[in-house]
Coordinates of C-alpha atoms in Angstrom, one line a residue:
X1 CA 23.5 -45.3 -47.5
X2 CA 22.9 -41.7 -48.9
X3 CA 19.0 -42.4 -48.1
X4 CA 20.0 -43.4 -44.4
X5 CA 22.0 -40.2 -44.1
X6 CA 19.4 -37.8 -45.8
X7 CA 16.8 -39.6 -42.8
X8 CA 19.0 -39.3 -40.1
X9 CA 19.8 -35.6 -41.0
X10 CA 15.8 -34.8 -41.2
X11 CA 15.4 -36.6 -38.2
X12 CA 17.9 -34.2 -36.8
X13 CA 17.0 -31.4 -37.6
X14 CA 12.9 -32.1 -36.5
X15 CA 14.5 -32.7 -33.1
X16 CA 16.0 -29.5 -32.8
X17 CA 13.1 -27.7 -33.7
X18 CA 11.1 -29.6 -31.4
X19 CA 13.4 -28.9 -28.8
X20 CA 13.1 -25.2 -29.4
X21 CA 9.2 -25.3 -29.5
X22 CA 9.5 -27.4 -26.1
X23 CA 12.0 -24.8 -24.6
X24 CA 9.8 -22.2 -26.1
X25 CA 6.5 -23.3 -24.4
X26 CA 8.0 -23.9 -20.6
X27 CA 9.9 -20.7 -20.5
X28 CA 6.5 -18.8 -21.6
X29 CA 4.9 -20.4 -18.9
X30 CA 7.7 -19.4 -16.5
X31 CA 7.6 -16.0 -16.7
X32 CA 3.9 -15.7 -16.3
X33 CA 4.4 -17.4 -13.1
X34 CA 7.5 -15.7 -12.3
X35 CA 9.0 -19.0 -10.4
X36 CA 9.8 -21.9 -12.7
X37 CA 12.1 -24.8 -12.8
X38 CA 13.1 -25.9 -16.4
X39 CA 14.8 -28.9 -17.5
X40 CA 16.4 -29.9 -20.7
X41 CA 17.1 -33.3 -21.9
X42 CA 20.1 -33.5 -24.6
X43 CA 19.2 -36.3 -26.6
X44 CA 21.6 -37.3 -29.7
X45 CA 19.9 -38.8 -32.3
X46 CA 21.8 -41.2 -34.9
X47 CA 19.0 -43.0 -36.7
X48 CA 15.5 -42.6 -36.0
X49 CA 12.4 -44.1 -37.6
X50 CA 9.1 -42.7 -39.1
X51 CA 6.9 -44.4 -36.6
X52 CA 9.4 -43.3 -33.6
X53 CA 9.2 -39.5 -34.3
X54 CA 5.2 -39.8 -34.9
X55 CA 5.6 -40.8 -31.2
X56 CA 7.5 -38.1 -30.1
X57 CA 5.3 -35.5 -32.1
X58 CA 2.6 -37.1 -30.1
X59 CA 4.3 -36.8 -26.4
X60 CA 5.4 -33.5 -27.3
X61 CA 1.3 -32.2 -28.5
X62 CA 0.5 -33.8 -25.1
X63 CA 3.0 -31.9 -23.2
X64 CA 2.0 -28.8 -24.5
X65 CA -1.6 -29.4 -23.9
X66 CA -1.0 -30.3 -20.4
X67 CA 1.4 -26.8 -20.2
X68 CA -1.6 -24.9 -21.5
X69 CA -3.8 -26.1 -18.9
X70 CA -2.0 -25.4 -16.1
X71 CA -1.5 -22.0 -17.6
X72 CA -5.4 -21.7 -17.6
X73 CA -6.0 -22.7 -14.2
X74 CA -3.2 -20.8 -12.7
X75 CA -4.7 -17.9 -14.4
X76 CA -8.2 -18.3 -13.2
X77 CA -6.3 -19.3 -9.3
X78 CA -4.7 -15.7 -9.7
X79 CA -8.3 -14.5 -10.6
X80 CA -9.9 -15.8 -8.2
X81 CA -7.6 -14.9 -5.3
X82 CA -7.3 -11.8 -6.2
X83 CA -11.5 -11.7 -6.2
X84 CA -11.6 -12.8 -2.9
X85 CA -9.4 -10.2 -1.6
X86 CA -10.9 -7.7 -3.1
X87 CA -14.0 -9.0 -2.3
X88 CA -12.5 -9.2 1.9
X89 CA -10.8 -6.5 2.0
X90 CA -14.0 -4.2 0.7
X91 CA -16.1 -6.3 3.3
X92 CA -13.8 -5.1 6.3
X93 CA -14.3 -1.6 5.5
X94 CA -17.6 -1.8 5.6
X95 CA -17.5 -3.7 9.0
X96 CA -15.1 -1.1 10.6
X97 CA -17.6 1.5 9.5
X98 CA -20.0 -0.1 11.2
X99 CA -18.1 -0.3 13.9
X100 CA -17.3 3.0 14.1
X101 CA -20.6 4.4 13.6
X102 CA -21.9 2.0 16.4
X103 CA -19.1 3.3 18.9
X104 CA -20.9 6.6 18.4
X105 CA -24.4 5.6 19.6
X106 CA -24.1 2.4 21.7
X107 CA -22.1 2.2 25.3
X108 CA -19.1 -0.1 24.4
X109 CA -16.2 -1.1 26.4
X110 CA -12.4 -0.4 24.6
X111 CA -9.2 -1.9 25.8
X112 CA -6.4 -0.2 27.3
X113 CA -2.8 -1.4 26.5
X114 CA 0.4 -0.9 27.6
X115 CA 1.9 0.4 24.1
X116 CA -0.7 2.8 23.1
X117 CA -0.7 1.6 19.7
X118 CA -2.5 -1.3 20.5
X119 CA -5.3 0.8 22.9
X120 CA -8.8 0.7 21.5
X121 CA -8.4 -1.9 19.4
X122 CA -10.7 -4.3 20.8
X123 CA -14.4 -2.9 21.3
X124 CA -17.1 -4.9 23.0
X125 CA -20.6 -3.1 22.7
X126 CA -23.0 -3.3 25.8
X127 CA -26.4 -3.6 23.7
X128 CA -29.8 -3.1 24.8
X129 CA -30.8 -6.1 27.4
X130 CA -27.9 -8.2 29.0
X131 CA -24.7 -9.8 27.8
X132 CA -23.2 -12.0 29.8
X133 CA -19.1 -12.1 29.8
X134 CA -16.6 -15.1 29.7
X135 CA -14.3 -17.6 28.3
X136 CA -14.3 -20.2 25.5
X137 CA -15.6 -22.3 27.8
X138 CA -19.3 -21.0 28.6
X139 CA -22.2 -22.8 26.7
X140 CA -23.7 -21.2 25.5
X141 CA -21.2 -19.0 24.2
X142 CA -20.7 -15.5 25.3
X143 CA -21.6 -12.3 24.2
X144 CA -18.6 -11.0 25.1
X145 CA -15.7 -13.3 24.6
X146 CA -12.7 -12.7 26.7
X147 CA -9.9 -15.5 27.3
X148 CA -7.0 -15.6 29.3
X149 CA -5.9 -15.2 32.9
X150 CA -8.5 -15.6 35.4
X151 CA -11.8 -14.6 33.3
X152 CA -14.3 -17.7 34.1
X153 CA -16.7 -18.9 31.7
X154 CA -19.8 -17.1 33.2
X155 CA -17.4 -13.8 34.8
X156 CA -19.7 -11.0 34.8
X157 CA -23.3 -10.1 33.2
X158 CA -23.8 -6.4 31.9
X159 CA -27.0 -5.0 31.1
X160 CA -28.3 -1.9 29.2
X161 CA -31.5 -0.8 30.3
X162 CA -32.2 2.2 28.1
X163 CA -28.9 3.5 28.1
X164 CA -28.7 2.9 32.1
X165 CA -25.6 0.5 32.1
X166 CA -24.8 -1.9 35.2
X167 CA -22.1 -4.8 35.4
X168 CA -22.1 -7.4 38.1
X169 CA -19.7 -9.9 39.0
X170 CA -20.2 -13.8 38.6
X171 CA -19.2 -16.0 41.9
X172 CA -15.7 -15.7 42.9
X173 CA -14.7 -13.6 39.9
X174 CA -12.3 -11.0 39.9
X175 CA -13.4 -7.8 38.8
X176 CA -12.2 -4.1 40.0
X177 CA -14.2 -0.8 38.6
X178 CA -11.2 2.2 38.9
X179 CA -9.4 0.1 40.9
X180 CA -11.7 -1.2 43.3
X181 CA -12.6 -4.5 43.6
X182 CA -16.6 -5.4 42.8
X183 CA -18.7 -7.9 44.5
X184 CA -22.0 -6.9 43.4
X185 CA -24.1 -5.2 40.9
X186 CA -22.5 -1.7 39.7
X187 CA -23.6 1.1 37.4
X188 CA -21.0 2.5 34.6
X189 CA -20.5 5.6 34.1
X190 CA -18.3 7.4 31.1
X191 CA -14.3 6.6 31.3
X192 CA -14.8 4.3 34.5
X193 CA -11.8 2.0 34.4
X194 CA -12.7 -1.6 34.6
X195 CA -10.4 -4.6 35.0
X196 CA -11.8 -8.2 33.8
X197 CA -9.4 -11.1 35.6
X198 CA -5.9 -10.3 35.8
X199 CA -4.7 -8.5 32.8
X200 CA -8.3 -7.4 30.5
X201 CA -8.5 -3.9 31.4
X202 CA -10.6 -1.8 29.3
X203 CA -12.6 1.7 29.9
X204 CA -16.3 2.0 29.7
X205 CA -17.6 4.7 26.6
X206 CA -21.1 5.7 26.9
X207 CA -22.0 8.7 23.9
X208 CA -24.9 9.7 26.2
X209 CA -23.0 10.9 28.6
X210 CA -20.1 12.0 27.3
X211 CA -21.8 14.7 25.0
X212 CA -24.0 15.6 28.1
X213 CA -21.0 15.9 30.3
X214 CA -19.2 18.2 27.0
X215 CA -22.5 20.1 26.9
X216 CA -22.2 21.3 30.6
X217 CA -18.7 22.4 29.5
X218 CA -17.0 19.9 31.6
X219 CA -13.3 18.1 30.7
X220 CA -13.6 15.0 29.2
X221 CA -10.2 13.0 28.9
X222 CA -9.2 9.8 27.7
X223 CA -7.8 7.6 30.6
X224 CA -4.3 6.2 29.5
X225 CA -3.3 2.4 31.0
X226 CA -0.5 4.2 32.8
X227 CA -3.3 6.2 34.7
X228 CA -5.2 3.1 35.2
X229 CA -2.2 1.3 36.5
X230 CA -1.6 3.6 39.0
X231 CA -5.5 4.1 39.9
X232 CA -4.8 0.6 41.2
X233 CA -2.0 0.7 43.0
X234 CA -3.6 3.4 44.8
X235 CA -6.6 1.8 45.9
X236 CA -4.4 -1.5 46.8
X237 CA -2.9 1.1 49.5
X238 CA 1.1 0.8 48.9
X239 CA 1.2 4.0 47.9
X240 CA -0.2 7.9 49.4
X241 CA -2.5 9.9 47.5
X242 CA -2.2 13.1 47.3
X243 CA 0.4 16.0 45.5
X244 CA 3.9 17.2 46.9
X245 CA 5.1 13.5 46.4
X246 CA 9.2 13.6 46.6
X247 CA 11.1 11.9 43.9
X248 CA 11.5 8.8 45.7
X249 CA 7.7 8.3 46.0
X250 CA 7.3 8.9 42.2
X251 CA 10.2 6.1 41.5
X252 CA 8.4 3.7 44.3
X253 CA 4.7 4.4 42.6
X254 CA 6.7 3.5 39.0
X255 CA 7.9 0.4 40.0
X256 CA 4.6 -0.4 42.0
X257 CA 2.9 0.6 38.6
X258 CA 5.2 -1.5 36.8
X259 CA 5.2 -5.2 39.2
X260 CA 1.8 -5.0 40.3
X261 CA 0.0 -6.3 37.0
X262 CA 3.2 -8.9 37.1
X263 CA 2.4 -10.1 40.1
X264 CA -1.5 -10.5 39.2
X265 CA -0.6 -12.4 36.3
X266 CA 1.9 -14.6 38.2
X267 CA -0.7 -15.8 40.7
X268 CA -3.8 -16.7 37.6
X269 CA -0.7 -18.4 36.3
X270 CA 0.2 -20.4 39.7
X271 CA -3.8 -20.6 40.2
X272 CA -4.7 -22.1 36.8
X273 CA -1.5 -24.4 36.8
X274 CA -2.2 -25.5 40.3
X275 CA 1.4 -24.4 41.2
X276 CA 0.4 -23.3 45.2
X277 CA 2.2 -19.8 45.3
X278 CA 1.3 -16.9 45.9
X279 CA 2.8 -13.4 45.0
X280 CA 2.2 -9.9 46.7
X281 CA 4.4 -6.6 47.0
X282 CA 6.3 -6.1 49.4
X283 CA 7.9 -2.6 50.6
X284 CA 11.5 -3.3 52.3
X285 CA 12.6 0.0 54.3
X286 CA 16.5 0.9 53.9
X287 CA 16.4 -0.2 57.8
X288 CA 15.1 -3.7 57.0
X289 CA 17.6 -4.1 54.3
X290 CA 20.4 -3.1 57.2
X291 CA 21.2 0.7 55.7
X292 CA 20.8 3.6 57.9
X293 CA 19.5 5.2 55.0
X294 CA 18.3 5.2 51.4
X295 CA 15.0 4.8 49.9
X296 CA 12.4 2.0 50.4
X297 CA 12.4 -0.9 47.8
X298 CA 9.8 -2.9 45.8
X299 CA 10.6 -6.9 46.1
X300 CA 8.0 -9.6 45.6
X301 CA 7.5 -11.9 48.7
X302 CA 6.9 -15.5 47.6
X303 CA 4.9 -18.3 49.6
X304 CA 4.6 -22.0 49.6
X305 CA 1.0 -22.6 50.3
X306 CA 1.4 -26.1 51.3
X307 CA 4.5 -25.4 53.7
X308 CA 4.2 -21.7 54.8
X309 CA 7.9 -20.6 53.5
X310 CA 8.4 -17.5 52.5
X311 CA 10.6 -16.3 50.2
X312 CA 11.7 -12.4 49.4
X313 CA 12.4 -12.2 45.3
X314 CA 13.9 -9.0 44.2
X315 CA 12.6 -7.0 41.1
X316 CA 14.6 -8.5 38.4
X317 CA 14.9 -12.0 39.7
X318 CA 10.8 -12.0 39.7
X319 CA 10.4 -10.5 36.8
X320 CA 13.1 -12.9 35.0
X321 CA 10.8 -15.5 36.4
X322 CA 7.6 -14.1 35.1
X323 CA 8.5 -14.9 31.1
X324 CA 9.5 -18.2 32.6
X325 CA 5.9 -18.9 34.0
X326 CA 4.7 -17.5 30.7
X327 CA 6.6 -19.7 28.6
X328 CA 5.3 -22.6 30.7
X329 CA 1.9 -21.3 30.4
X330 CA 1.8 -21.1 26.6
X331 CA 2.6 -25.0 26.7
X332 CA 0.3 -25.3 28.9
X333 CA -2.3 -24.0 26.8
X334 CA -0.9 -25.2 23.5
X335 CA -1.5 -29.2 25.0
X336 CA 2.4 -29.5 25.3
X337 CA 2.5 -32.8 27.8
X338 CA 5.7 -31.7 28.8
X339 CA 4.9 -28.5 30.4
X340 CA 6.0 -29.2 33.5
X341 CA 9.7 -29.0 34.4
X342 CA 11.6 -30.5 37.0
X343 CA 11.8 -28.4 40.8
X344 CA 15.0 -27.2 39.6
X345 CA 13.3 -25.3 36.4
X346 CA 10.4 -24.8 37.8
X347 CA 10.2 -20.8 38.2
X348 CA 7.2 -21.4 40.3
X349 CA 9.9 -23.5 43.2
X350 CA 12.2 -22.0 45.4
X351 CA 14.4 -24.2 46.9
X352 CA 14.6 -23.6 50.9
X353 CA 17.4 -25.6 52.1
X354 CA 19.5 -23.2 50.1
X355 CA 17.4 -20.2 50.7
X356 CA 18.2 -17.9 53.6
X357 CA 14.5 -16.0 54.6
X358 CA 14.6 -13.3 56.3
X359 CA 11.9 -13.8 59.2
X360 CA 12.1 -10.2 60.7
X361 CA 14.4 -7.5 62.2
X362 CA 15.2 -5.2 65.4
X363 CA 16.6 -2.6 66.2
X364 CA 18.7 -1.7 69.1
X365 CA 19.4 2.1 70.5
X366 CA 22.9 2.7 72.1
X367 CA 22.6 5.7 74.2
X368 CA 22.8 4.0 77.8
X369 CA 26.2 2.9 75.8
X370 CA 27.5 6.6 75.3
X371 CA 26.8 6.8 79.5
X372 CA 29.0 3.9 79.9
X373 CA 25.6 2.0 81.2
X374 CA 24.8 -1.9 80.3
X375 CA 21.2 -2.6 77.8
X376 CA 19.6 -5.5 78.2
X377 CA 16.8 -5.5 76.0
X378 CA 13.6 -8.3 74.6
X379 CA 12.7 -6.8 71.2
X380 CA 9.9 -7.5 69.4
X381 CA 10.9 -9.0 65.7
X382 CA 8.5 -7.9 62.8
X383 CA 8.7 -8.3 59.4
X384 CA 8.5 -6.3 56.7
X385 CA 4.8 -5.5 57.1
X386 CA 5.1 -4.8 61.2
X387 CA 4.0 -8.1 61.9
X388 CA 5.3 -9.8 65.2
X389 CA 7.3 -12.9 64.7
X390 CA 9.0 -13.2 68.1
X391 CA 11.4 -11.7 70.5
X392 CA 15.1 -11.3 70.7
X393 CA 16.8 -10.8 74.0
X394 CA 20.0 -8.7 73.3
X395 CA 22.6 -7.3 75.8
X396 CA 25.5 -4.4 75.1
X397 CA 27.6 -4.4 78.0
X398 CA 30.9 -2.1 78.4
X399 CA 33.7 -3.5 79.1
X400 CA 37.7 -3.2 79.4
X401 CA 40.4 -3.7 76.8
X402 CA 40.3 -7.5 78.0
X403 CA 36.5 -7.9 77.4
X404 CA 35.8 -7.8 81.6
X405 CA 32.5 -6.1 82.5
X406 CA 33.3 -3.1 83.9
X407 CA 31.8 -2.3 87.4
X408 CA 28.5 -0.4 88.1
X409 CA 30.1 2.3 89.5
X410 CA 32.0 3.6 86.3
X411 CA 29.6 5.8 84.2
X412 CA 29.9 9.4 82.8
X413 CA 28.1 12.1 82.9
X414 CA 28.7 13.4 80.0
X415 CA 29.2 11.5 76.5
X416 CA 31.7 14.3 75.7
X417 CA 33.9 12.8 78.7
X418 CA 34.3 9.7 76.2
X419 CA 35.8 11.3 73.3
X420 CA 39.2 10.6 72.4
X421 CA 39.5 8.1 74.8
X422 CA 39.5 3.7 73.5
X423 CA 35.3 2.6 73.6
X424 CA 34.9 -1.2 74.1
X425 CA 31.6 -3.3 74.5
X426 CA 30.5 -6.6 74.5
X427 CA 27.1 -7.8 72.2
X428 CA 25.2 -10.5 73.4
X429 CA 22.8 -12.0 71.1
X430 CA 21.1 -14.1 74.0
X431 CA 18.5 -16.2 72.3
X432 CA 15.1 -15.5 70.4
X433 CA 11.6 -16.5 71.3
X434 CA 8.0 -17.9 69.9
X435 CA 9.7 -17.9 66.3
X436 CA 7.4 -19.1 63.7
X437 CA 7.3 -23.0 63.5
X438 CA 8.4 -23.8 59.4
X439 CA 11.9 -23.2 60.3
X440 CA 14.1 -26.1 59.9
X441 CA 17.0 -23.8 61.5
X442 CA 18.1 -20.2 62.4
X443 CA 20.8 -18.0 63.0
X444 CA 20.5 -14.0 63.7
X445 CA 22.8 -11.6 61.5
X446 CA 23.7 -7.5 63.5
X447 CA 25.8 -4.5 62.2
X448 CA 26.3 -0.8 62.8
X449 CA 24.9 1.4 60.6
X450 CA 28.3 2.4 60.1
X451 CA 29.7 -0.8 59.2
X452 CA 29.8 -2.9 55.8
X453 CA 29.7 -6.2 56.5
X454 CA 27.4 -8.5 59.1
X455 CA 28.0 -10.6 61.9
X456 CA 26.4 -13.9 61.7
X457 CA 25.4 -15.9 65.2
X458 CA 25.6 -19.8 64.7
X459 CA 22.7 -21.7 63.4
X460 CA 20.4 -23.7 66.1
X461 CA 17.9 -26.2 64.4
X462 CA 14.9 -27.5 64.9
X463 CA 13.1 -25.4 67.4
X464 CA 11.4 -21.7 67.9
X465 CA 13.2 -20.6 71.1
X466 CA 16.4 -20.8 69.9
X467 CA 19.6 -20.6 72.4
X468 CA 22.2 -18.5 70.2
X469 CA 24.6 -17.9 73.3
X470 CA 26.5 -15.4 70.8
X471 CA 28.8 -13.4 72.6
X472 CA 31.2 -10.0 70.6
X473 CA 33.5 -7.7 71.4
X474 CA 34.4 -4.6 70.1
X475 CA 36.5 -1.9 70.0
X476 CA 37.6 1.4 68.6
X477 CA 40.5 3.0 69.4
X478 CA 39.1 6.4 70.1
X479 CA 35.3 7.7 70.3
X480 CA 36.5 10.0 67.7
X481 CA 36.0 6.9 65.3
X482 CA 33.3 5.3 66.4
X483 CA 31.6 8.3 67.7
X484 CA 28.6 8.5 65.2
X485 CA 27.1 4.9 66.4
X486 CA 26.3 7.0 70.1
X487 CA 24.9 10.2 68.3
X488 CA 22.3 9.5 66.1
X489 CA 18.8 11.1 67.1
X490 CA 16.8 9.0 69.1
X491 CA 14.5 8.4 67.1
X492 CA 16.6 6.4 64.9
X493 CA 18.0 2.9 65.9
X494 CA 22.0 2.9 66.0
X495 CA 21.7 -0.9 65.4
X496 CA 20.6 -3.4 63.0
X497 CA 19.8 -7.5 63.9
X498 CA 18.4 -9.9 61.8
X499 CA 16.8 -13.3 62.7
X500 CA 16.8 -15.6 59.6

């Protein structure tokens, strides 16, 4: 019994120290690799034999073995990473010096971005003899690799021919040299502006020049995207060039500037996904909106390729739809099969049974009304851009307080003889003609400049020479009121229709 106890004890107190040494040899471990996960077993031990704790002494040698190689090798892991880097990070430097020292010699091209952090970050060198431009897709591959919107696999070809520098488009692509668009061979010059696809803009650098151009002692200046943007917009012609420009013409070129590389980069996106839209600007006067006054707007117009419709999108409903197309062009790209959404999510659709378009205006002058003398008028209806898109015949006739046609005979001679005195007319929005085809119905909207809210003719479907038959009157109490719809200028119309 007393031998059993003195084992048992022995036995005991060997396990603890093993324990300890086990504990011990983890927790070194764990603090050279600074994450660890330790776990201890609580074993009670009542009896245990000579051949059992050989066993244990055994597993435990093992353990520790296995604990010292894993120390090794994470050692050499941490080594050798660390190598690597080093050895990377001290091969980068020497390829941006490289760089750098090439930029100073050889014509390059450098990319222009809209946060000038990320500007000349991306250099392509033009190298003696030719490099040809494009996508992924080219096979061979290209010497200058540029992916995205609407670059092609064979885009352009540039050639350096002893420091003479030319670029020339590919077939049907898209290329604009300060802002103009490029259908054959060109030559480059220092800081030209040059616009690959939709959305690649870059600036040409060529050493040669630019220290010959600093050694004649003239200015050489960094062109900034903004300047490039609006080099663009320029040559598109939806703005004037030229100083004095008011400050409504500096916020229209800023949102022109702003939408116009949106809009390119909506229609690669429609192009690519084979959506059949097309985008372009569109300047809406303060008259074509119905406002006597105010300043001229930027919208996107929107058409249906395969049907014709046309749709007028205002600045933050397009641009909310741009990150839309975006989001569906990533998938797209990324091999999502469920890129494509239904019409109803589809930022590329616009729905036009609940879509009112606008097809055009006119605008009606009212000084035969301040003489007491009928208009009957056939107005041409343009749209936004001046283009015809059909007539509206329209009549204002005076009448009495009872909406009778006054006779022939009653005119004044004077528009002053009217004032203070009751003014009532009749508007007759007769019926339009030689609308365009795509309609499914239309109706025709008219207000006073001084008025707030429209009056809306009833819809006729399914033809181009509509009948409206629409038939007002109105009336002011005294001239006094209604006074400033007679004295505009003449050059300005007192009245406002719309055929949608």
């Amino acid at each position: 019994m007393l031998s059993n106890v003195a084992v048992t004890l022995a036995c005991a107190a060997e396990m603890e120290e093993m324990k300890q040494a086990f504990n011990i040899t983890i927790h070194a471990v764990s603090c050279y690799c600074h994450v660890y996960v330790t776990a201890v077993s609580i074993v009670t031990v009542v009896l245990v034999c000579a051949a059992e704790m050989e066993e244990m002494k055994q597993a435990l040698e093992e353990q520790m073995k296995r604990n010292q190689e894993e120390l090794e090798e994470m050692k050499k892991s941490y080594e050798e990473r660390m190598k690597d880097s080093g050895t990377a990070s001290a091969g980068q430097i020497t390829a941006d010096k490289k760089t750098q020292e090439e930029r100073q010699v050889v014509p390059h091209f450098w990319n222009l971005n809209e946060d000038p952090s990320l500007t000349g970050m991306i250099v392509h060198f033009c190298r003696e003899g030719t490099s040809k431009i494009g996508n992924k897709k080219a096979s061979p591959a290209p010497q200058i690799l540029l992916n995205g919107l609407s670059i092609q696999p064979q885009h352009a070809v540039v050639t350096n021919k002893k420091g003479a520098v030319t670029l020339k488009p590919e077939s049907g692509a898209k290329l604009l040299v300060n802002g103009q668009v490029i259908k054959s061979e060109a030559t480059l010059h220092h800081n030209d502006r040059v616009l690959f696809g939709s959305n690649h803009l870059y600036v040409f650098h060529h050493p040669q020049d630019e220290a010959k151009k600093a050694k004649e002692g003239k200015p050489v200046k960094e062109p900034t995207y903004d300047e490039a943007q609006e080099e663009i917009v320029k040559q598109s012609g939806l703005v004037k060039d030229g100083g004095n420009k008011s400050k409504e013409d500096l916020l229209l070129q800023e949102d022109l500037i702003e939408l116009l590389p949106m809009v390119n980069e909506a229609n690669a996106m429609s192009e690519e996904l084979d959506k059949k839209v097309k985008y372009e600007l569109a300047l809406i006067s303060p008259q074509a909106r119905g406002l006597k006054e105010g300043r001229t707007e930027v919208m996107v117009k929107m058409k249906n390729l395969e049907n014709g419709n046309e749709f007028l999108l205002d600045r933050n409903k397009f641009i909310n739809r741009k990150y839309l197309m975006q989001e569906m062009y990533q998938n797209f790209m990324e091999g999502d099969k469920d890129w494509d959404v239904p019409k109803e999510k589809d930022p590329f659709w616009e729905p036009a049974s609940t879509t009112d378009v606008q097809i055009g205006s006119v605008h009606v002058f009212l000084q035969s009304l301040a003489y007491q003398i009928e208009l009957q008028e056939n107005l041409a209806i343009t749209d936004f851009k001046g283009n015809d898109q059909g007539h509206l015949n329209v009549e204002i006739m005076p009448c009495d307080t009872k909406g009778k046609d006054l006779p022939e005979d009653v005119y004044v001679d004077d528009p002053k003889e009217l004032l203070g005195k009751p003014l009532n007319f009749k508007v007759k929005v007769v019926n339009a003609r030689g609308l365009p085809g795509n309609m499914k119905k239309t109706y025709a909207t008219f207000k006073f400049y001084v008025d707030d809210k429209a009056t809306k003719t009833g819809a006729v479907p399914d033809t181009i020479n509509p009948d409206y038959k629409f038939e007002k009157k109105c009336s002011y109490p005294s001239v006094t009121q209604g006074v400033s719809i007679l004295t505009y200028p003449s050059k300005e119309p007192h009245q406002k229709k719309q055929v949608t």
